[in-house]
Amino acid sequence: MSAFKPGLEGIVAVETEIAEPDREGGTLRYRGIDIEDLVGHYPYERVWGLLVDNDLDSAMPDPEPYDPVQLTGNAPSDLQAETARFSAVWKLGKLNEISDEQAREDLGRISAQMMGIVARSARIADGHRDDIPMEVVAQGKTAAEKFLLQWRGEADPKAVKAIDTYWICTGEHGLNASTFAARIVASTGADCGAALSSAVGALSGPLHGGAPAYVKPMLQEVEATGDPEQWVNDTLDAGKRIMGFGHRIYRAEDPRSRILKETARELGSPQIQIAERLEEAALAELERRKPDRPLKTNVEYYSALVLDVAGVPPRLAPAMFACSRVAGWSAHILEQKRTGRLFRPSARYVGPAPRSLAAVS
Ligand code: COA
């Protein structure tokens, strides 16, 4: 049996053709294409087509009319529950019994619908009880526009650009926890609804996907002190981490952070100045204290600003992340289906030695 690695760090569990985070070069490529060449040139739904079908002329379909059972306004929970229901409502076939083409169709239908569920759940959280009519939603030209129309009944161009950029930048990133969860469930031959809802469950934890929620309050705190250098020193002296810095994979700058920073600037984020001042202070001090460990700005830092420009409240950040990941999850579910191999790692037993029942009764 091979050595135990907590968190499976460094263990290669799959081979993938979908995305390549270039650890040293600070780039992220989807099917070989640098994401910087995609943002602003192709809308998210076409990037979905690139990731899932390896074809930029393909796209995530438009959402079809659908009535969720009862949304609560808690978007991750609503999304997980409703996505699981598609198995029954749409009578989805098991992945080991349907063709790749059928699985692709199921993934497209569900992906489009998942965005709608988040939009409708966000609308309920905002206190609305009515649904925006589908004719109005259908007027949106892109997935981001449709999402905003379904959420708020209007799609401000700045918000559209912010959400589209954020979704493309965070659409796929290799074998993270939620993608692994989706692949594990897909490997059992379960249907696409089961695999995608499991991914949403994995993403609802604060360690994966929720960090933008902490960045905005942090920036407000730094702004109130008026002294980013002092704040950084105090935070690090207290043994705390600065949210939005450091990454498991990238040793160079996280390319997604670079793009999102540019977008935050361009869209006139009200927090851009304090964010840049804090970034400068944090990078300098982290480098001074940890010269051997490159700790650069990660995707979560400027994501927070871009989502803020779009009027996305911090509590909605994990569900927005789930919307973007429908592309990566779908691509991985299809890739997993094609391997046809069930995941079944081993556990090393370290419990009590054999003992009699009398010893415990
Ligand atoms: N602020 C201050 N110190 C940090 C830091 C941060 N953001 N990130 C890492 N470090 C330090 C750790 O304290 C540790 O120091 P030590 O060796 O003296 O104990 C060292 O750098 C290595 O940390 P480690 O947790 O092993 O690094 P990692 O690469 O496995 O972790 C993260 C990656 C993202 C979990 C980590 O950088 C982090 O917690 N960042 C803040 C939270 C965040 O931004 N999350 C969003 C991730 S996209």
CSV table of C-alpha atoms and ligand atoms in Angstrom, one decimal:
chain,number,residue,atom,x,y,z
A,1,MET,CA,0.0,0.0,0.0
A,2,SER,CA,1.3,3.5,-0.9
A,3,ALA,CA,2.1,6.1,1.8
A,4,PHE,CA,-0.7,8.0,3.4
A,5,LYS,CA,-0.9,11.7,2.4
A,6,PRO,CA,-3.4,13.8,4.4
A,7,GLY,CA,-5.7,15.7,2.1
A,8,LEU,CA,-4.2,13.6,-0.8
A,9,GLU,CA,-1.8,16.5,-1.5
A,10,GLY,CA,0.5,15.7,-4.4
A,11,ILE,CA,-1.4,12.5,-5.3
A,12,VAL,CA,-2.3,12.3,-9.0
A,13,ALA,CA,-5.8,10.9,-9.0
A,14,VAL,CA,-6.8,11.6,-12.6
A,15,GLU,CA,-5.3,12.6,-15.9
A,16,THR,CA,-7.2,15.5,-17.5
A,17,GLU,CA,-7.3,17.4,-20.8
A,18,ILE,CA,-9.5,20.2,-19.5
A,19,ALA,CA,-7.5,22.9,-17.7
A,20,GLU,CA,-3.8,23.5,-17.0
A,21,PRO,CA,-2.8,25.9,-14.2
A,22,ASP,CA,0.7,26.8,-15.2
A,23,ARG,CA,2.3,26.9,-11.7
A,24,GLU,CA,5.5,28.8,-12.5
A,25,GLY,CA,4.3,30.8,-15.5
A,26,GLY,CA,1.3,32.3,-13.8
A,27,THR,CA,-1.1,31.4,-16.5
A,28,LEU,CA,-4.3,29.3,-16.6
A,29,ARG,CA,-5.2,27.6,-19.8
A,30,TYR,CA,-8.6,26.0,-20.7
A,31,ARG,CA,-8.0,23.2,-23.3
A,32,GLY,CA,-4.7,24.9,-24.1
A,33,ILE,CA,-6.1,28.4,-24.5
A,34,ASP,CA,-4.9,31.2,-22.1
A,35,ILE,CA,-8.0,32.6,-20.2
A,36,GLU,CA,-6.7,36.1,-20.9
A,37,ASP,CA,-7.5,35.4,-24.6
A,38,LEU,CA,-11.1,34.4,-23.7
A,39,VAL,CA,-12.2,37.1,-21.2
A,40,GLY,CA,-14.0,40.0,-23.1
A,41,HIS,CA,-13.9,38.1,-26.4
A,42,TYR,CA,-16.2,35.1,-25.7
A,43,PRO,CA,-19.1,35.1,-23.2
A,44,TYR,CA,-19.2,32.6,-20.4
A,45,GLU,CA,-21.6,30.2,-22.2
A,46,ARG,CA,-19.1,29.8,-25.1
A,47,VAL,CA,-16.3,29.1,-22.6
A,48,TRP,CA,-18.6,26.4,-21.2
A,49,GLY,CA,-18.7,25.0,-24.8
A,50,LEU,CA,-14.9,25.1,-24.9
A,51,LEU,CA,-14.5,23.3,-21.6
A,52,VAL,CA,-17.2,20.7,-22.1
A,53,ASP,CA,-17.0,20.1,-25.9
A,54,ASN,CA,-13.5,21.4,-26.7
A,55,ASP,CA,-15.3,23.7,-29.1
A,56,LEU,CA,-15.7,27.5,-28.9
A,57,ASP,CA,-18.5,27.4,-31.4
A,58,SER,CA,-20.5,25.2,-29.0
A,59,ALA,CA,-22.3,26.8,-26.0
A,60,MET,CA,-24.2,26.1,-22.8
A,61,PRO,CA,-27.9,26.0,-23.9
A,62,ASP,CA,-30.5,28.6,-22.9
A,63,PRO,CA,-32.5,27.7,-19.8
A,64,GLU,CA,-35.9,26.0,-20.4
A,65,PRO,CA,-39.0,26.9,-18.3
A,66,TYR,CA,-38.8,25.1,-15.0
A,67,ASP,CA,-40.6,25.4,-11.6
A,68,PRO,CA,-38.5,24.7,-8.6
A,69,VAL,CA,-40.4,23.2,-5.7
A,70,GLN,CA,-39.8,25.7,-2.9
A,71,LEU,CA,-36.8,28.0,-2.8
A,72,THR,CA,-35.8,29.4,0.5
A,73,GLY,CA,-33.4,32.2,-0.4
A,74,ASN,CA,-30.4,30.2,0.9
A,75,ALA,CA,-28.7,29.8,-2.5
A,76,PRO,CA,-26.2,27.0,-1.9
A,77,SER,CA,-28.9,24.9,-0.2
A,78,ASP,CA,-31.5,25.7,-2.8
A,79,LEU,CA,-29.1,24.9,-5.6
A,80,GLN,CA,-28.0,21.5,-4.1
A,81,ALA,CA,-31.6,20.4,-3.4
A,82,GLU,CA,-33.0,21.5,-6.8
A,83,THR,CA,-30.1,20.0,-8.8
A,84,ALA,CA,-30.6,16.7,-7.1
A,85,ARG,CA,-34.3,16.8,-8.0
A,86,PHE,CA,-33.6,16.9,-11.8
A,87,SER,CA,-32.8,13.2,-11.5
A,88,ALA,CA,-36.4,12.5,-10.8
A,89,VAL,CA,-38.2,15.4,-12.6
A,90,TRP,CA,-36.3,14.9,-15.9
A,91,LYS,CA,-35.9,11.2,-15.4
A,92,LEU,CA,-32.2,11.4,-16.0
A,93,GLY,CA,-30.4,8.2,-17.2
A,94,LYS,CA,-27.5,6.7,-15.3
A,95,LEU,CA,-24.1,7.7,-16.6
A,96,ASN,CA,-23.0,4.1,-17.2
A,97,GLU,CA,-26.2,3.4,-19.2
A,98,ILE,CA,-26.5,6.5,-21.4
A,99,SER,CA,-24.4,7.7,-24.4
A,100,ASP,CA,-21.8,10.5,-24.1
A,101,GLU,CA,-24.1,12.6,-26.3
A,102,GLN,CA,-27.0,12.1,-23.9
A,103,ALA,CA,-24.8,12.9,-20.9
A,104,ARG,CA,-23.6,16.1,-22.6
A,105,GLU,CA,-27.3,17.1,-23.2
A,106,ASP,CA,-28.2,16.4,-19.6
A,107,LEU,CA,-25.2,18.5,-18.4
A,108,GLY,CA,-26.2,21.4,-20.7
A,109,ARG,CA,-29.8,21.4,-19.5
A,110,ILE,CA,-28.9,21.2,-15.9
A,111,SER,CA,-26.1,23.8,-16.1
A,112,ALA,CA,-28.4,26.4,-17.6
A,113,GLN,CA,-31.0,25.7,-15.0
A,114,MET,CA,-28.6,25.9,-12.1
A,115,MET,CA,-27.9,29.5,-12.9
A,116,GLY,CA,-31.6,30.2,-13.0
A,117,ILE,CA,-32.0,28.6,-9.6
A,118,VAL,CA,-29.3,30.8,-8.0
A,119,ALA,CA,-30.9,33.9,-9.6
A,120,ARG,CA,-34.3,33.0,-8.3
A,121,SER,CA,-33.0,32.1,-4.9
A,122,ALA,CA,-31.1,35.5,-4.7
A,123,ARG,CA,-34.4,37.2,-5.7
A,124,ILE,CA,-36.2,35.6,-2.8
A,125,ALA,CA,-33.3,36.6,-0.4
A,126,ASP,CA,-33.8,40.2,-1.6
A,127,GLY,CA,-37.4,40.0,-0.4
A,128,HIS,CA,-39.2,39.5,-3.7
A,129,ARG,CA,-42.0,36.9,-4.0
A,130,ASP,CA,-42.6,37.1,-7.8
A,131,ASP,CA,-40.7,35.4,-10.6
A,132,ILE,CA,-39.4,37.5,-13.6
A,133,PRO,CA,-41.3,36.2,-16.6
A,134,MET,CA,-39.3,33.9,-18.9
A,135,GLU,CA,-40.0,36.2,-21.9
A,136,VAL,CA,-38.1,38.9,-20.1
A,137,VAL,CA,-35.2,36.6,-19.1
A,138,ALA,CA,-35.0,35.4,-22.7
A,139,GLN,CA,-34.2,38.9,-23.9
A,140,GLY,CA,-30.8,38.6,-22.3
A,141,LYS,CA,-28.1,38.1,-24.9
A,142,THR,CA,-25.7,36.2,-22.7
A,143,ALA,CA,-25.9,33.9,-19.8
A,144,ALA,CA,-24.7,36.7,-17.5
A,145,GLU,CA,-27.4,39.0,-18.8
A,146,LYS,CA,-30.1,36.4,-18.4
A,147,PHE,CA,-28.9,35.7,-14.9
A,148,LEU,CA,-29.2,39.3,-13.9
A,149,LEU,CA,-32.6,39.7,-15.5
A,150,GLN,CA,-33.9,36.7,-13.7
A,151,TRP,CA,-32.5,38.0,-10.4
A,152,ARG,CA,-33.3,41.7,-10.6
A,153,GLY,CA,-35.4,42.2,-13.7
A,154,GLU,CA,-32.6,44.4,-15.2
A,155,ALA,CA,-29.1,43.9,-16.4
A,156,ASP,CA,-26.8,46.8,-15.9
A,157,PRO,CA,-23.9,46.5,-18.5
A,158,LYS,CA,-21.2,46.9,-15.8
A,159,ALA,CA,-22.7,44.1,-13.7
A,160,VAL,CA,-22.9,41.9,-16.8
A,161,LYS,CA,-19.2,42.4,-17.6
A,162,ALA,CA,-18.3,41.9,-13.9
A,163,ILE,CA,-20.2,38.6,-13.7
A,164,ASP,CA,-19.1,37.3,-17.1
A,165,THR,CA,-15.5,38.0,-16.3
A,166,TYR,CA,-15.7,36.4,-12.9
A,167,TRP,CA,-17.5,33.3,-14.2
A,168,ILE,CA,-14.9,32.8,-17.0
A,169,CYS,CA,-11.9,33.3,-14.6
A,170,THR,CA,-13.3,30.8,-12.1
A,171,GLY,CA,-15.0,28.3,-14.5
A,172,GLU,CA,-12.5,25.5,-14.0
A,173,HIS,CA,-9.4,24.8,-12.0
A,174,GLY,CA,-8.5,21.2,-12.0
A,175,LEU,CA,-9.1,18.7,-9.3
A,176,ASN,CA,-10.3,20.9,-6.5
A,177,ALA,CA,-12.6,19.4,-3.8
A,178,SER,CA,-16.0,20.0,-5.5
A,179,THR,CA,-14.7,18.8,-8.9
A,180,PHE,CA,-13.3,15.7,-7.2
A,181,ALA,CA,-16.7,15.1,-5.5
A,182,ALA,CA,-18.4,15.4,-8.9
A,183,ARG,CA,-16.0,12.9,-10.5
A,184,ILE,CA,-16.3,10.4,-7.6
A,185,VAL,CA,-20.1,10.4,-7.9
A,186,ALA,CA,-19.9,10.2,-11.7
A,187,SER,CA,-17.5,7.2,-11.4
A,188,THR,CA,-20.3,5.2,-9.7
A,189,GLY,CA,-22.5,5.6,-12.8
A,190,ALA,CA,-24.9,7.9,-11.0
A,191,ASP,CA,-26.8,10.5,-13.1
A,192,CYS,CA,-25.7,14.0,-13.9
A,193,GLY,CA,-28.0,15.6,-11.4
A,194,ALA,CA,-26.5,13.5,-8.6
A,195,ALA,CA,-23.0,14.3,-9.6
A,196,LEU,CA,-23.6,18.1,-9.9
A,197,SER,CA,-25.5,18.4,-6.7
A,198,SER,CA,-22.7,16.6,-4.9
A,199,ALA,CA,-20.3,19.2,-6.3
A,200,VAL,CA,-22.5,22.0,-4.9
A,201,GLY,CA,-22.5,20.3,-1.5
A,202,ALA,CA,-18.7,20.2,-1.5
A,203,LEU,CA,-18.5,23.9,-2.5
A,204,SER,CA,-20.8,25.1,0.3
A,205,GLY,CA,-18.0,24.7,2.9
A,206,PRO,CA,-16.1,27.9,3.8
A,207,LEU,CA,-12.7,26.4,2.9
A,208,HIS,CA,-13.6,26.2,-0.8
A,209,GLY,CA,-15.3,29.0,-2.6
A,210,GLY,CA,-16.3,31.4,0.2
A,211,ALA,CA,-13.3,33.5,0.7
A,212,PRO,CA,-14.5,36.6,-1.3
A,213,ALA,CA,-17.1,36.9,1.5
A,214,TYR,CA,-14.2,37.7,4.0
A,215,VAL,CA,-12.3,40.2,1.7
A,216,LYS,CA,-14.8,43.0,1.6
A,217,PRO,CA,-15.1,43.3,5.5
A,218,MET,CA,-11.3,43.1,5.7
A,219,LEU,CA,-10.9,46.0,3.3
A,220,GLN,CA,-13.5,48.0,5.3
A,221,GLU,CA,-11.5,47.3,8.4
A,222,VAL,CA,-8.2,48.4,6.8
A,223,GLU,CA,-9.8,51.5,5.4
A,224,ALA,CA,-11.0,52.5,8.8
A,225,THR,CA,-7.5,52.2,10.2
A,226,GLY,CA,-6.1,54.3,7.3
A,227,ASP,CA,-2.8,52.5,7.7
A,228,PRO,CA,-2.4,49.3,5.6
A,229,GLU,CA,1.2,48.7,6.6
A,230,GLN,CA,0.4,48.8,10.3
A,231,TRP,CA,-2.7,46.6,9.8
A,232,VAL,CA,-0.6,44.0,7.9
A,233,ASN,CA,2.0,43.9,10.6
A,234,ASP,CA,-0.6,43.6,13.4
A,235,THR,CA,-2.4,40.8,11.6
A,236,LEU,CA,0.7,38.8,10.9
A,237,ASP,CA,2.1,39.4,14.4
A,238,ALA,CA,-1.2,38.0,15.8
A,239,GLY,CA,-0.5,34.8,13.7
A,240,LYS,CA,-3.4,35.4,11.4
A,241,ARG,CA,-3.6,35.0,7.6
A,242,ILE,CA,-4.4,37.8,5.2
A,243,MET,CA,-7.4,36.7,3.1
A,244,GLY,CA,-6.8,36.6,-0.6
A,245,PHE,CA,-3.1,35.7,-0.5
A,246,GLY,CA,-1.3,32.5,-1.1
A,247,HIS,CA,-2.2,29.5,-3.2
A,248,ARG,CA,-1.6,25.7,-3.2
A,249,ILE,CA,-0.7,25.6,-6.8
A,250,TYR,CA,0.6,28.9,-8.0
A,251,ARG,CA,4.1,30.0,-7.0
A,252,ALA,CA,3.9,33.0,-9.4
A,253,GLU,CA,1.1,35.4,-9.5
A,254,ASP,CA,-2.4,33.9,-9.9
A,255,PRO,CA,-3.4,34.9,-13.4
A,256,ARG,CA,-7.0,35.1,-12.5
A,257,SER,CA,-6.1,37.8,-9.9
A,258,ARG,CA,-4.4,39.9,-12.6
A,259,ILE,CA,-7.4,39.8,-14.9
A,260,LEU,CA,-9.9,40.5,-12.1
A,261,LYS,CA,-7.9,43.4,-10.8
A,262,GLU,CA,-7.9,45.0,-14.2
A,263,THR,CA,-11.7,44.4,-14.4
A,264,ALA,CA,-12.2,45.9,-11.0
A,265,ARG,CA,-10.2,49.0,-12.1
A,266,GLU,CA,-12.0,49.3,-15.4
A,267,LEU,CA,-15.4,49.0,-13.8
A,268,GLY,CA,-14.6,51.7,-11.1
A,269,SER,CA,-14.8,49.5,-8.0
A,270,PRO,CA,-15.1,51.9,-5.0
A,271,GLN,CA,-12.6,49.7,-3.1
A,272,ILE,CA,-9.9,49.5,-5.7
A,273,GLN,CA,-7.6,52.1,-4.1
A,274,ILE,CA,-7.6,50.6,-0.6
A,275,ALA,CA,-7.3,47.1,-2.2
A,276,GLU,CA,-4.2,48.1,-4.1
A,277,ARG,CA,-2.7,49.8,-1.1
A,278,LEU,CA,-3.3,46.7,1.1
A,279,GLU,CA,-2.0,44.4,-1.7
A,280,GLU,CA,1.2,46.4,-1.9
A,281,ALA,CA,1.7,46.3,1.9
A,282,ALA,CA,0.8,42.6,2.2
A,283,LEU,CA,3.0,41.5,-0.7
A,284,ALA,CA,6.0,43.4,0.7
A,285,GLU,CA,5.6,42.2,4.3
A,286,LEU,CA,4.8,38.6,3.3
A,287,GLU,CA,8.0,38.5,1.1
A,288,ARG,CA,10.0,40.0,4.0
A,289,ARG,CA,8.7,37.5,6.5
A,290,LYS,CA,8.6,34.4,4.2
A,291,PRO,CA,11.4,34.9,1.6
A,292,ASP,CA,11.4,31.2,0.6
A,293,ARG,CA,7.6,30.9,0.2
A,294,PRO,CA,6.1,33.0,-2.6
A,295,LEU,CA,2.7,34.3,-1.2
A,296,LYS,CA,1.0,36.2,-4.0
A,297,THR,CA,-2.5,37.6,-4.5
A,298,ASN,CA,-5.0,34.8,-5.3
A,299,VAL,CA,-8.3,34.7,-7.2
A,300,GLU,CA,-10.5,35.5,-4.2
A,301,TYR,CA,-9.0,38.9,-3.5
A,302,TYR,CA,-10.1,40.8,-6.6
A,303,SER,CA,-13.1,38.5,-7.1
A,304,ALA,CA,-14.6,40.2,-4.1
A,305,LEU,CA,-14.3,43.6,-5.7
A,306,VAL,CA,-15.6,42.5,-9.1
A,307,LEU,CA,-18.6,40.8,-7.5
A,308,ASP,CA,-19.2,43.9,-5.4
A,309,VAL,CA,-19.3,46.0,-8.6
A,310,ALA,CA,-22.1,43.7,-9.8
A,311,GLY,CA,-24.0,44.2,-6.5
A,312,VAL,CA,-23.5,40.6,-5.4
A,313,PRO,CA,-23.6,40.5,-1.6
A,314,PRO,CA,-20.9,38.5,0.2
A,315,ARG,CA,-23.4,35.9,1.3
A,316,LEU,CA,-24.1,35.0,-2.4
A,317,ALA,CA,-20.4,34.5,-3.3
A,318,PRO,CA,-20.3,30.7,-2.9
A,319,ALA,CA,-23.4,30.3,-5.1
A,320,MET,CA,-21.9,32.6,-7.7
A,321,PHE,CA,-18.8,30.4,-7.6
A,322,ALA,CA,-21.1,27.4,-8.2
A,323,CYS,CA,-22.6,29.1,-11.2
A,324,SER,CA,-19.1,29.5,-12.8
A,325,ARG,CA,-18.1,26.0,-11.9
A,326,VAL,CA,-21.0,24.3,-13.8
A,327,ALA,CA,-18.6,24.4,-16.8
A,328,GLY,CA,-15.7,22.7,-15.1
A,329,TRP,CA,-17.8,20.2,-13.3
A,330,SER,CA,-19.7,19.2,-16.5
A,331,ALA,CA,-16.4,18.8,-18.4
A,332,HIS,CA,-15.0,16.6,-15.6
A,333,ILE,CA,-18.2,14.5,-15.3
A,334,LEU,CA,-18.0,13.7,-19.1
A,335,GLU,CA,-14.2,13.0,-18.9
A,336,GLN,CA,-14.8,10.7,-15.9
A,337,LYS,CA,-17.7,8.9,-17.7
A,338,ARG,CA,-15.2,8.2,-20.6
A,339,THR,CA,-12.7,6.6,-18.2
A,340,GLY,CA,-15.4,4.2,-16.9
A,341,ARG,CA,-13.3,3.6,-13.8
A,342,LEU,CA,-14.8,3.6,-10.3
A,343,PHE,CA,-12.9,5.5,-7.6
A,344,ARG,CA,-12.1,3.2,-4.7
A,345,PRO,CA,-9.0,4.4,-2.7
A,346,SER,CA,-7.9,2.6,0.4
A,347,ALA,CA,-7.9,3.4,4.1
A,348,ARG,CA,-5.3,2.1,6.5
A,349,TYR,CA,-7.0,0.8,9.6
A,350,VAL,CA,-5.5,2.3,12.8
A,351,GLY,CA,-8.3,1.5,15.3
A,352,PRO,CA,-8.3,-1.0,18.2
A,353,ALA,CA,-6.6,-4.4,17.8
A,354,PRO,CA,-9.0,-7.3,17.8
A,355,ARG,CA,-10.7,-7.6,21.2
A,356,SER,CA,-13.6,-9.5,22.8
A,357,LEU,CA,-17.1,-8.1,23.2
A,358,ALA,CA,-16.6,-8.5,26.9
A,359,ALA,CA,-13.9,-5.8,26.8
A,360,VAL,CA,-16.4,-3.2,25.8
A,361,SER,CA,-19.7,-4.3,27.5
B,1,COA,N1,-1.3,35.2,5.1
B,1,COA,C1,-0.3,35.0,5.9
B,1,COA,N2,0.5,33.9,5.9
B,1,COA,C2,0.2,33.0,5.0
B,1,COA,C3,-0.9,33.1,4.1
B,1,COA,C4,-1.6,34.3,4.2
B,1,COA,N3,-2.6,34.5,3.3
B,1,COA,N4,-0.9,32.0,3.4
B,1,COA,C5,0.0,31.2,3.8
B,1,COA,N5,0.7,31.8,4.8
B,1,COA,C6,1.8,31.2,5.5
B,1,COA,C7,1.4,30.1,6.5
B,1,COA,O1,1.1,30.7,7.8
B,1,COA,C8,2.5,29.2,6.5
B,1,COA,O2,3.5,29.7,7.4
B,1,COA,P1,4.3,28.7,8.4
B,1,COA,O3,5.1,27.8,7.4
B,1,COA,O4,5.2,29.7,9.1
B,1,COA,O5,3.3,28.0,9.2
B,1,COA,C9,3.1,29.2,5.1
B,1,COA,O6,2.7,30.5,4.6
B,1,COA,C10,2.5,28.1,4.2
B,1,COA,O7,1.1,28.0,4.5
B,1,COA,P2,0.2,26.8,3.9
B,1,COA,O8,-1.1,26.8,4.5
B,1,COA,O9,1.0,25.5,4.0
B,1,COA,O10,0.2,27.2,2.4
B,1,COA,P3,-0.7,26.5,1.3
B,1,COA,O11,-0.1,26.9,0.0
B,1,COA,O12,-1.0,25.1,1.5
B,1,COA,O13,-2.1,27.3,1.5
B,1,COA,C11,-4.0,28.8,1.2
B,1,COA,C12,-2.8,27.9,0.5
B,1,COA,C13,-4.7,29.5,0.1
B,1,COA,C14,-4.9,27.8,2.0
B,1,COA,C15,-3.3,29.8,2.2
B,1,COA,O14,-2.4,30.6,1.5
B,1,COA,C16,-4.3,30.7,2.9
B,1,COA,O15,-4.8,30.2,3.9
B,1,COA,N6,-4.6,31.9,2.3
B,1,COA,C17,-5.6,32.8,3.0
B,1,COA,C18,-7.0,32.3,2.6
B,1,COA,C19,-7.4,32.5,1.2
B,1,COA,O16,-7.1,33.5,0.6
B,1,COA,N7,-8.1,31.5,0.6
B,1,COA,C20,-8.5,31.5,-0.7
B,1,COA,C21,-7.8,30.5,-1.5
B,1,COA,S1,-8.0,30.7,-3.3
